[in-house]
Coordinates of C-alpha atoms and ligand atoms in Angstrom, one line a residue:
X1 CA 309.5 -36.8 38.9
X2 CA 311.3 -39.7 41.7
X3 CA 314.4 -37.4 40.9
X4 CA 312.9 -34.4 42.5
X5 CA 313.2 -34.8 46.1
X6 CA 316.1 -32.9 46.7
X7 CA 316.5 -34.1 50.6
X8 CA 317.1 -38.1 49.8
X9 CA 320.3 -36.8 47.9
X10 CA 321.2 -33.8 50.7
X11 CA 324.9 -32.4 52.5
X12 CA 322.6 -30.9 55.5
X13 CA 325.1 -28.4 58.2
X14 CA 323.5 -27.8 61.2
X15 CA 324.4 -24.2 62.5
X16 CA 323.3 -21.5 65.0
X17 CA 323.1 -18.0 64.4
X18 CA 323.5 -17.0 67.9
X19 CA 327.5 -19.1 67.3
X20 CA 328.0 -19.1 63.7
X21 CA 329.8 -15.1 63.0
X22 CA 329.2 -11.6 64.3
X23 CA 329.4 -8.9 62.1
X24 CA 328.0 -5.8 64.3
X25 CA 330.5 -6.5 67.0
X26 CA 328.0 -7.5 70.1
X27 CA 329.4 -10.9 70.8
X28 CA 326.3 -12.3 69.4
X29 CA 325.7 -14.1 65.6
X30 CA 323.4 -13.3 63.6
X31 CA 322.5 -13.4 60.1
X32 CA 324.6 -10.7 58.7
X33 CA 327.3 -12.5 59.4
X34 CA 325.7 -16.0 58.2
X35 CA 325.1 -15.1 55.1
X36 CA 328.7 -13.5 55.0
X37 CA 330.0 -17.5 55.6
X38 CA 327.8 -18.6 52.7
X39 CA 330.4 -18.4 50.4
X40 CA 331.6 -20.7 52.9
X41 CA 329.0 -23.3 52.7
X42 CA 328.9 -23.6 48.9
X43 CA 332.6 -24.3 48.6
X44 CA 332.2 -27.0 51.2
X45 CA 329.4 -28.7 49.9
X46 CA 326.2 -27.6 51.4
X47 CA 323.1 -27.8 50.1
X48 CA 321.4 -27.4 53.0
X49 CA 321.2 -25.7 56.2
X50 CA 319.3 -27.0 59.5
X51 CA 319.1 -23.5 61.6
X52 CA 318.3 -23.9 65.3
X53 CA 315.7 -22.0 67.0
X54 CA 316.2 -18.2 65.8
X55 CA 313.3 -17.2 66.9
X56 CA 312.6 -14.2 70.1
X57 CA 313.1 -16.3 72.8
X58 CA 314.2 -15.9 76.9
X59 CA 316.8 -18.5 75.6
X60 CA 317.3 -20.3 78.6
X61 CA 317.9 -23.5 76.7
X62 CA 319.4 -21.7 73.6
X63 CA 316.2 -20.7 71.5
X64 CA 314.6 -23.3 72.5
X65 CA 311.9 -22.1 74.2
X66 CA 309.7 -19.8 72.2
X67 CA 308.4 -16.8 73.5
X68 CA 307.2 -15.3 69.9
X69 CA 306.9 -18.0 67.0
X70 CA 306.1 -14.9 64.6
X71 CA 309.7 -13.1 65.1
X72 CA 313.3 -13.1 64.8
X73 CA 314.9 -12.4 68.0
X74 CA 316.3 -8.9 68.0
X75 CA 319.6 -10.0 68.4
X76 CA 320.1 -11.7 65.5
X77 CA 318.9 -9.1 63.4
X78 CA 315.4 -8.4 61.5
X79 CA 312.5 -10.0 58.8
X80 CA 314.7 -7.9 56.6
X81 CA 317.9 -9.6 57.4
X82 CA 316.1 -13.7 57.8
X83 CA 315.1 -12.7 54.4
X84 CA 317.6 -11.6 52.6
X85 CA 319.3 -14.9 54.3
X86 CA 317.5 -17.0 52.7
X87 CA 317.1 -15.4 49.4
X88 CA 321.5 -15.8 49.6
X89 CA 321.0 -19.1 50.4
X90 CA 318.8 -20.3 47.4
X91 CA 320.5 -18.0 45.2
X92 CA 323.5 -20.2 45.9
X93 CA 321.3 -22.9 45.4
X94 CA 321.3 -23.8 49.2
X95 CA 317.7 -24.6 50.7
X96 CA 317.1 -23.5 54.9
X97 CA 315.7 -26.2 57.5
X98 CA 314.4 -24.6 60.1
X99 CA 314.0 -25.9 63.9
X100 CA 309.9 -26.0 64.7
X101 CA 309.6 -26.8 68.7
X102 CA 305.7 -27.1 69.0
X103 CA 305.9 -29.3 72.2
X104 CA 306.4 -26.2 74.0
X105 CA 307.1 -22.5 74.2
X106 CA 308.6 -20.7 77.0
X107 CA 306.8 -19.7 80.4
X108 CA 307.0 -16.0 79.7
X109 CA 304.8 -17.1 76.4
X110 CA 302.1 -14.2 76.2
X111 CA 299.8 -17.3 75.5
X112 CA 301.2 -19.1 78.6
X113 CA 300.9 -16.0 80.8
X114 CA 297.3 -15.5 79.2
X115 CA 296.8 -19.1 80.7
X116 CA 297.7 -18.4 84.0
X117 CA 296.7 -15.2 84.6
X118 CA 292.9 -16.7 84.4
X119 CA 291.3 -20.1 83.6
X120 CA 288.7 -18.3 81.1
X121 CA 291.1 -17.5 78.7
X122 CA 291.2 -19.0 75.3
X123 CA 294.7 -19.9 76.0
X124 CA 294.1 -22.4 79.6
X125 CA 293.1 -24.9 77.3
X126 CA 296.6 -24.2 75.3
X127 CA 298.7 -26.4 78.1
X128 CA 298.7 -29.5 80.1
X129 CA 296.6 -28.3 83.7
X130 CA 296.2 -30.1 86.4
X131 CA 294.5 -28.9 90.3
X132 CA 296.4 -31.5 91.7
X133 CA 300.2 -32.6 92.2
X134 CA 299.9 -35.7 90.0
X135 CA 300.8 -39.3 91.2
X136 CA 304.1 -39.2 88.4
X137 CA 304.7 -36.3 88.4
X138 CA 309.0 -37.0 89.2
X139 CA 308.8 -39.4 86.6
X140 CA 309.6 -39.2 82.6
X141 CA 311.9 -36.1 82.6
X142 CA 314.2 -36.1 79.8
X143 CA 317.0 -34.1 81.0
X144 CA 317.6 -36.3 84.1
X145 CA 319.8 -35.2 86.9
X146 CA 318.9 -31.2 86.1
X147 CA 315.8 -31.5 86.0
X148 CA 313.2 -32.5 88.7
X149 CA 310.0 -32.7 87.7
X150 CA 307.3 -33.0 85.2
X151 CA 305.2 -31.0 86.7
X152 CA 305.1 -28.0 88.5
X153 CA 302.7 -25.5 90.4
X154 CA 302.0 -22.3 89.1
X155 CA 301.0 -19.7 91.9
X156 CA 298.8 -17.4 89.6
X157 CA 296.9 -20.4 88.1
X158 CA 296.8 -22.1 91.1
X159 CA 297.7 -25.5 89.2
X160 CA 300.2 -27.3 88.0
X161 CA 301.2 -27.3 84.3
X162 CA 303.1 -30.2 82.5
X163 CA 306.2 -29.8 81.0
X164 CA 308.2 -32.6 79.5
X165 CA 311.0 -31.3 79.4
X166 CA 312.2 -27.8 81.6
X167 CA 310.3 -26.5 84.3
X168 CA 310.0 -23.0 82.0
X169 CA 309.2 -25.3 79.2
X170 CA 305.1 -25.8 79.5
X171 CA 303.6 -28.2 77.1
X172 CA 301.4 -27.1 74.4
X173 CA 298.2 -29.4 74.3
X174 CA 299.1 -30.9 70.7
X175 CA 295.1 -32.3 71.0
X176 CA 294.0 -29.7 70.7
X177 CA 292.3 -28.4 68.1
X178 CA 293.2 -24.7 67.9
X179 CA 296.9 -25.4 68.7
X180 CA 297.3 -27.1 65.7
X181 CA 296.1 -24.9 63.6
X182 CA 298.7 -22.5 65.2
X183 CA 301.4 -25.0 64.3
X184 CA 300.2 -24.8 60.8
X185 CA 300.0 -20.6 60.9
X186 CA 303.8 -21.0 62.2
X187 CA 304.7 -23.3 59.2
X188 CA 302.9 -21.5 56.7
X189 CA 304.3 -18.9 58.0
X190 CA 308.5 -19.3 57.9
X191 CA 307.5 -21.3 54.6
X192 CA 306.8 -18.0 52.7
X193 CA 309.5 -16.6 54.1
X194 CA 311.2 -18.8 52.6
X195 CA 312.1 -22.1 54.1
X196 CA 312.4 -25.2 52.4
X197 CA 310.8 -27.3 55.4
X198 CA 311.4 -27.8 59.1
X199 CA 313.5 -29.8 61.1
X200 CA 310.6 -31.0 64.4
X201 CA 311.8 -30.5 67.6
X202 CA 310.8 -33.2 69.5
X203 CA 308.3 -35.3 67.4
X204 CA 307.1 -38.1 69.7
X205 CA 305.9 -36.5 72.9
X206 CA 304.6 -33.9 70.2
X207 CA 302.2 -36.0 69.3
X208 CA 301.8 -38.0 72.0
X209 CA 298.6 -37.6 74.3
X210 CA 298.9 -35.6 77.6
X211 CA 297.4 -35.0 80.7
X212 CA 297.8 -35.8 84.6
X213 CA 295.8 -38.9 83.8
X214 CA 297.6 -40.3 80.9
X215 CA 299.7 -43.4 82.7
X216 CA 301.2 -44.2 78.9
X217 CA 301.1 -41.3 76.3
X218 CA 300.5 -42.7 73.5
X219 CA 301.1 -41.2 70.3
X220 CA 298.0 -39.7 68.2
X221 CA 300.4 -40.8 64.4
X222 CA 297.4 -39.6 62.1
X223 CA 299.1 -36.1 63.2
X224 CA 302.1 -36.3 61.7
X225 CA 300.0 -37.0 58.2
X226 CA 297.6 -33.6 58.9
X227 CA 302.0 -32.3 59.1
X228 CA 302.4 -33.5 56.0
X229 CA 299.4 -32.6 53.9
X230 CA 299.6 -28.8 54.8
X231 CA 302.7 -28.5 54.0
X232 CA 302.8 -30.5 50.8
X233 CA 299.3 -28.1 49.8
X234 CA 301.6 -25.4 50.3
X235 CA 304.2 -25.9 49.4
X236 CA 304.8 -29.4 47.5
X237 CA 309.0 -29.4 47.8
X238 CA 309.3 -28.6 51.7
X239 CA 309.4 -31.8 54.3
X240 CA 309.6 -32.2 58.2
X241 CA 312.5 -34.0 59.9
X242 CA 311.5 -35.3 62.4
X243 CA 313.3 -35.2 65.9
X244 CA 312.3 -38.8 67.2
X245 CA 314.0 -41.7 69.1
X246 CA 311.9 -44.4 68.6
X247 CA 312.8 -48.4 68.4
X248 CA 313.2 -49.4 65.0
X249 CA 309.7 -51.1 65.3
X250 CA 308.0 -48.0 65.0
X251 CA 309.9 -46.1 62.5
X252 CA 307.1 -47.1 59.6
X253 CA 304.8 -45.3 62.4
X254 CA 306.5 -41.8 61.7
X255 CA 307.5 -42.8 58.4
X256 CA 303.8 -43.5 57.1
X257 CA 303.4 -47.2 55.4
X258 CA 302.2 -45.3 52.3
X259 CA 304.9 -42.9 52.8
X260 CA 302.5 -40.3 53.9
X261 CA 303.9 -38.9 57.2
X262 CA 307.6 -37.6 58.0
X263 CA 309.7 -37.2 54.9
X264 CA 313.2 -37.6 57.4
X265 CA 313.8 -38.8 60.6
X266 CA 317.2 -38.8 62.1
X267 CA 318.7 -42.5 62.4
X268 CA 319.0 -42.9 66.3
X269 CA 319.6 -46.3 66.5
X270 CA 321.8 -46.7 63.8
X271 CA 323.8 -43.4 65.2
X272 CA 323.9 -44.9 68.9
X273 CA 325.6 -47.9 67.2
X274 CA 327.7 -46.7 64.7
X275 CA 329.5 -45.2 67.7
X276 CA 329.6 -48.2 70.0
X277 CA 331.3 -50.1 67.1
X278 CA 334.2 -47.1 66.7
X279 CA 335.1 -47.9 70.2
X280 CA 334.5 -52.0 70.3
X281 CA 335.4 -52.4 66.6
X282 CA 332.7 -54.9 66.6
X283 CA 330.6 -54.3 63.6
X284 CA 327.8 -56.6 64.2
X285 CA 325.1 -54.9 66.4
X286 CA 325.5 -51.4 63.7
X287 CA 324.1 -53.8 61.2
X288 CA 321.6 -55.6 63.2
X289 CA 320.7 -51.3 63.6
X290 CA 321.5 -50.4 59.7
X291 CA 319.3 -53.8 59.0
X292 CA 316.0 -53.5 61.7
X293 CA 316.3 -49.4 60.0
X294 CA 316.0 -50.3 57.1
X295 CA 312.4 -50.9 55.8
X296 CA 311.4 -47.2 55.0
X297 CA 309.1 -45.7 52.0
X298 CA 310.2 -44.7 48.8
X299 CA 309.6 -41.1 49.9
X300 CA 311.1 -41.4 53.0
X301 CA 314.6 -40.9 54.1
X302 CA 317.3 -41.0 57.5
X303 CA 319.7 -38.4 58.2
X304 CA 322.6 -40.0 59.3
X305 CA 324.4 -37.9 62.2
X306 CA 327.7 -38.2 63.9
X307 CA 327.4 -35.2 66.9
X308 CA 324.4 -33.1 67.2
X309 CA 324.1 -30.2 69.4
X310 CA 322.8 -32.3 72.6
X311 CA 324.5 -35.3 73.6
X312 CA 325.2 -38.4 72.3
X313 CA 322.7 -40.5 73.7
X314 CA 323.4 -43.9 74.4
X315 CA 320.2 -44.9 76.1
X316 CA 319.0 -47.3 73.5
X317 CA 322.6 -49.5 73.7
X318 CA 322.2 -52.3 76.2
X319 CA 324.5 -51.4 79.6
X320 CA 327.3 -53.6 78.7
X321 CA 327.3 -51.5 75.4
X322 CA 326.9 -48.1 76.6
X323 CA 330.4 -49.0 78.8
X324 CA 332.9 -49.3 76.5
X325 CA 331.2 -46.2 74.6
X326 CA 331.4 -44.6 78.1
X327 CA 335.2 -45.9 78.7
X328 CA 336.2 -45.0 74.5
X329 CA 335.1 -42.1 74.1
X330 CA 333.4 -40.2 77.6
X331 CA 335.6 -42.0 80.8
X332 CA 334.6 -38.3 82.9
X333 CA 331.7 -38.6 85.3
X334 CA 331.9 -35.2 83.2
X335 CA 331.6 -35.8 80.2
X336 CA 328.8 -37.6 80.5
X337 CA 325.4 -36.1 81.1
X338 CA 321.4 -37.2 82.2
X339 CA 322.4 -40.8 82.8
X340 CA 322.1 -42.0 79.5
X341 CA 325.0 -40.0 76.8
X342 CA 328.6 -38.1 76.0
X343 CA 328.2 -34.2 76.1
X344 CA 331.7 -34.0 74.3
X345 CA 332.7 -33.2 70.6
X346 CA 333.5 -35.5 67.7
X347 CA 337.0 -34.3 67.4
X348 CA 338.4 -34.6 71.6
X349 CA 336.6 -38.3 71.4
X350 CA 338.6 -39.9 69.2
X351 CA 341.6 -38.1 69.9
X352 CA 341.9 -35.8 67.3
X353 CA 342.7 -37.9 65.1
X354 CA 343.1 -37.0 61.4
X355 CA 342.3 -41.0 60.5
X356 CA 339.3 -42.3 62.9
X357 CA 338.1 -39.0 62.5
X358 CA 338.2 -39.0 58.3
X359 CA 336.7 -42.8 59.1
X360 CA 333.8 -41.2 60.7
X361 CA 332.6 -39.4 58.5
X362 CA 333.7 -41.6 55.5
X363 CA 330.9 -43.6 57.2
X364 CA 328.6 -40.8 57.7
X365 CA 328.5 -40.0 53.8
X366 CA 327.9 -43.7 53.3
X367 CA 325.6 -44.8 55.3
X368 CA 322.5 -45.1 54.0
X369 CA 320.5 -41.8 53.9
X370 CA 321.7 -38.5 53.9
X371 CA 324.3 -36.2 56.3
X372 CA 324.1 -33.7 58.3
X373 CA 327.1 -32.2 59.4
X374 CA 327.5 -30.3 63.0
X375 CA 328.6 -26.6 61.8
X376 CA 332.7 -27.2 63.1
X377 CA 333.1 -30.3 63.3
X378 CA 334.8 -30.3 59.2
X379 CA 337.5 -28.6 61.0
X380 CA 338.0 -31.0 64.4
X381 CA 336.2 -28.4 66.4
X382 CA 336.3 -29.2 70.0
X383 CA 334.3 -28.9 73.4
X384 CA 335.2 -26.5 76.4
X385 CA 333.8 -29.0 79.6
X386 CA 333.8 -26.4 81.9
X387 CA 330.1 -24.9 80.5
X388 CA 326.8 -26.7 81.6
X389 CA 325.6 -29.1 80.6
X390 CA 325.4 -29.7 76.7
X391 CA 325.9 -25.7 76.0
X392 CA 330.2 -27.3 75.7
X393 CA 329.7 -28.0 72.8
X394 CA 328.1 -25.4 71.8
X395 CA 330.8 -22.8 71.2
X396 CA 331.4 -20.0 68.3
X397 CA 332.8 -21.4 64.9
X398 CA 336.5 -20.8 64.8
X399 CA 337.4 -18.9 61.3
X400 CA 341.3 -18.0 62.0
X401 CA 343.8 -17.4 64.5
X402 CA 342.5 -13.4 64.8
X403 CA 341.1 -12.5 68.6
X404 CA 338.4 -14.8 69.3
X405 CA 338.5 -17.1 66.4
X406 CA 337.6 -14.7 64.6
X407 CA 333.8 -15.0 65.5
X408 CA 333.0 -11.8 67.2
X409 CA 335.5 -8.6 67.6
X410 CA 333.7 -8.2 70.6
X411 CA 335.7 -8.7 74.4
X412 CA 332.7 -10.4 74.9
X413 CA 331.5 -13.4 73.7
X414 CA 328.0 -14.3 74.4
X415 CA 330.0 -18.1 74.8
X416 CA 333.9 -18.3 75.1
X417 CA 335.7 -18.8 72.1
X418 CA 337.9 -22.5 72.4
X419 CA 341.8 -21.0 73.4
X420 CA 344.9 -23.0 73.8
X421 CA 345.4 -26.3 74.8
X422 CA 345.1 -28.5 70.9
X423 CA 341.4 -27.2 70.5
X424 CA 342.2 -23.4 70.7
X425 CA 341.2 -21.6 67.7
X426 CA 345.3 -20.2 67.7
X427 CA 345.5 -24.3 65.9
X428 CA 342.0 -25.4 64.8
X429 CA 340.3 -22.8 62.9
X430 CA 338.8 -22.4 58.9
X431 CA 341.4 -19.9 57.5
X432 CA 344.5 -22.1 58.3
X433 CA 343.2 -25.3 57.3
X434 CA 341.6 -23.4 54.2
X435 CA 345.5 -23.2 52.6
X436 CA 346.8 -26.8 53.4
X437 CA 345.5 -29.9 51.2
X438 CA 345.7 -32.1 53.8
X439 CA 343.5 -30.6 56.4
X440 CA 340.5 -32.6 57.8
X441 CA 338.0 -29.0 56.0
X442 CA 339.9 -29.4 52.1
X443 CA 339.6 -33.7 52.8
X444 CA 335.6 -33.1 54.1
X445 CA 335.5 -30.6 51.1
X446 CA 336.8 -33.1 48.7
X447 CA 334.4 -35.8 50.1
X448 CA 331.4 -34.5 49.9
X449 CA 332.1 -33.8 46.2
X450 CA 332.5 -37.1 45.4
X451 CA 329.7 -38.4 48.0
X452 CA 327.4 -36.1 45.4
X453 CA 328.5 -38.5 42.3
X454 CA 327.3 -41.8 44.6
X455 CA 323.6 -40.7 44.5
X456 CA 323.0 -44.4 45.1
X457 CA 323.3 -43.9 49.0
X458 CA 320.7 -42.1 49.0
X459 CA 318.5 -43.6 46.7
X460 CA 319.6 -47.3 46.7
X461 CA 319.4 -50.8 48.6
X462 CA 321.8 -51.3 50.5
X463 CA 323.4 -54.6 51.4
X464 CA 325.9 -55.6 53.5
X465 CA 328.4 -58.4 52.0
X466 CA 330.0 -60.8 55.2
X467 CA 333.4 -61.0 55.2
X468 CA 334.5 -63.0 58.0
X469 CA 335.7 -59.8 60.3
X470 CA 333.8 -58.2 62.3
X471 CA 335.6 -55.1 62.7
X472 CA 335.2 -54.6 58.8
X473 CA 332.2 -53.4 57.6
X474 CA 332.1 -53.7 53.7
X475 CA 328.1 -52.3 51.9
X476 CA 326.7 -52.8 48.7
X477 CA 324.0 -49.8 47.1
X478 CA 322.4 -51.0 44.2
X479 CA 320.1 -48.9 41.8
X480 CA 319.7 -48.4 38.0
X481 CA 321.7 -51.0 37.8
X482 CA 324.7 -49.3 38.7
X483 CA 326.9 -50.1 42.7
X484 CA 328.8 -48.7 44.5
X485 CA 330.0 -50.4 47.2
X486 CA 332.1 -49.1 50.3
X487 CA 334.7 -50.7 52.7
X488 CA 335.7 -49.6 56.0
X489 CA 337.7 -50.5 60.0
X490 CA 336.5 -50.3 62.6
X491 CA 340.6 -51.7 63.3
X492 CA 343.5 -50.2 64.6
X493 CA 345.8 -53.4 63.3
X494 CA 345.4 -53.9 59.2
X495 CA 342.8 -55.8 57.8
X496 CA 343.1 -58.9 55.3
X497 CA 340.1 -59.3 54.1
X498 CA 338.1 -61.5 51.2
X499 CA 335.0 -61.0 49.7
X500 CA 332.9 -61.5 46.8
X501 CA 330.9 -58.6 45.3
X502 CA 327.6 -61.0 44.7
X503 CA 326.1 -59.1 41.3
X504 CA 324.5 -62.0 40.1
X505 CA 323.7 -62.8 36.5
X506 CA 324.6 -60.5 33.4
X507 CA 326.2 -58.2 36.8
X508 CA 328.3 -60.8 38.2
X509 CA 331.5 -59.3 35.5
X510 CA 331.0 -56.1 36.4
X511 CA 331.9 -57.4 40.3
X512 CA 335.1 -58.2 39.5
X513 CA 336.4 -54.7 38.5
X514 CA 336.5 -52.2 41.7
X515 CA 336.9 -48.9 40.7
X516 CA 338.6 -47.0 43.4
X517 CA 336.5 -43.4 43.5
X518 CA 339.3 -41.6 45.9
X519 CA 343.4 -43.0 44.8
X520 CA 344.4 -45.4 41.8
X521 CA 344.0 -48.3 44.1
X522 CA 341.6 -50.2 42.1
X523 CA 341.4 -54.3 42.9
X524 CA 340.5 -56.6 40.8
X525 CA 338.7 -60.0 41.9
X526 CA 340.8 -63.3 42.4
X527 CA 340.7 -66.4 39.7
X528 CA 338.3 -67.8 43.3
X529 CA 336.1 -64.2 41.9
X530 CA 336.8 -62.8 45.3
X531 CA 338.6 -59.6 45.6
X532 CA 341.4 -59.6 48.6
X533 CA 342.0 -56.0 49.6
X534 CA 344.3 -55.7 52.6
X535 CA 342.9 -52.1 54.6
X536 CA 345.5 -50.2 56.8
X537 CA 344.4 -49.2 60.8
X538 CA 341.0 -47.0 59.8
X539 CA 341.7 -47.3 56.4
X540 CA 337.7 -46.4 54.0
X541 CA 337.6 -47.1 50.5
X542 CA 335.0 -46.0 48.1
X543 CA 334.3 -47.9 44.9
X544 CA 332.5 -47.7 42.1
X545 CA 330.9 -51.4 40.9
X546 CA 332.8 -51.4 37.4
X547 CA 332.7 -54.0 34.3
X548 CA 334.7 -54.8 31.5
X549 CA 332.5 -51.5 29.1
X550 CA 333.8 -49.7 32.4
X551 CA 337.0 -49.6 31.2
X552 CA 335.7 -49.6 27.4
X553 CA 334.2 -46.5 27.9
X554 CA 337.3 -44.8 29.6
X555 CA 339.6 -46.1 26.8
X556 CA 337.6 -44.7 24.1
X557 CA 337.1 -41.4 26.0
X558 CA 341.2 -41.3 26.0
X559 CA 341.6 -42.3 30.0
X560 CA 340.1 -39.6 31.9
X561 CA 340.2 -39.8 35.7
X562 CA 339.1 -42.9 37.5
X563 CA 336.7 -41.4 39.9
X564 CA 334.3 -40.6 38.0
X565 CA 330.8 -41.2 39.1
X566 CA 327.8 -42.0 38.8
X567 CA 328.1 -44.0 35.2
X568 CA 324.1 -42.8 34.8
X569 CA 321.6 -40.6 36.2
Ligands
BGC601 C1 316.4 -30.2 71.1 C2 317.0 -29.9 72.5 C3 316.1 -28.8 73.5 C4 314.9 -30.0 73.8 C5 313.2 -29.0 74.0 C6 315.3 -31.1 71.8 O1 315.1 -32.8 71.7 O2 317.0 -30.9 70.6 O3 318.3 -29.3 72.4 O4 316.4 -28.6 74.5 O5 314.2 -30.5 72.5 O6 313.7 -28.7 73.1
CA602 CA1 326.0 -9.8 66.5

């Protein structure tokens, strides 16, 4: 039964239809274009796609301002195209997750227009109003520096409305049972059209108590259970992947002690401390974050990511740690955003150095959870800092060295394709990389294939093995009597480390042999039971812990590749 939990070991790829592939030459990506790229995604090894919002929207926040939850924005295609797409994905064994943005609507949503125009409207209480300007109207902005307040006066309504995000995104009154019923209806609708679940936007704000008199927004966690129950009833294998950048001590409130709330959450704690480790070569805070976020129900899973469509939020680091990451990866003011983060893409942050990119990706694929890739990172795409805020990292996918990177035939793409310089489509594109065995694209494809052969990462228990060197992280996973072990060197210099695998009892013998899954360079423990490994600058190793019986079986089978994956299912 438990093997059915597909999300425990999925390979999730996030993309925006708008910037992926334009099929009809109007400069805007669309579902038909995306469909033509499904074989590319399947070839890469992707098993689930997370789509950014594609519903009807005035597009003032890249679709995170929805004006109709039950419509496909005509710029991207029709309902027919959408259903063809989910079907085509399904045929290739790829699931589709979509964004569920229900903390707020667009201020152009008919509900809001109705609500503001008439105090007796049935939609009035779907939003949060105040007759007077609330005292803390200048507090709690999500986009400080850009967003001025969280309450704005509405002329027609002659009242103030609450908006946790931009002023054109009025918050829904999610405590209102009618709003909750509508959220279920939205989920049920898209489930029916072929999706396998939702990336729920801004979860802590969705479930927070809202109102002019609320001083500390307390979370109504019970709502999460209701979402899950509804989904489970409609379609048993659908999930909610929550965006909740919260303190580790609150994680279990989101997962639910009984595993009855969110199926998945993005691990923002590990994400931020991972970037700190990459910046400082000190893995100790990362290990702390891993340990702190270890507890989760059997059915719960972390989403592991490097960069997403937003800024790299460093708000959970100490001031000193944040300064270190800024200095290493975003030293210019223009690279930073909202007083807490960096808006660049991964490749430019790491200086385009493939060793460091591989290290970062290798970590994302082997830290405890399910990897979530951002489109374009598999080819090392860059950013365009001349574009405002987060849009700098949302430029069109670079497919080839044809004009506009092969993204569109139009001369007016909705966002300029990166051109010229080290990250221009002329050099960085999928077509060129497909032809080079050592390209980042082909490396990513190979590492994904191997990741699928180590289900221990998704299912197993991890332990961090002490090497005495803070620059080197060694993690072991155990599951069903199998173990795998990963070594990562964050340092710019080679390191020599010694460690014992740490298995006991019958398994102690196994620990003496480490089968390298990525090369022929296996490791045998010395007389003291320890492995002595010299690992190159930014190096990484993936090992299967194998004992004598492994070697025997290999001989019986007449050799065969040493990189054999899982020993049993
Ligand atoms: C999304 C952002 C969006 C915001 C408002 C977030 O948490 O990730 O991209 O701007 O919600 O919907
Ligand atoms: Ca188009």
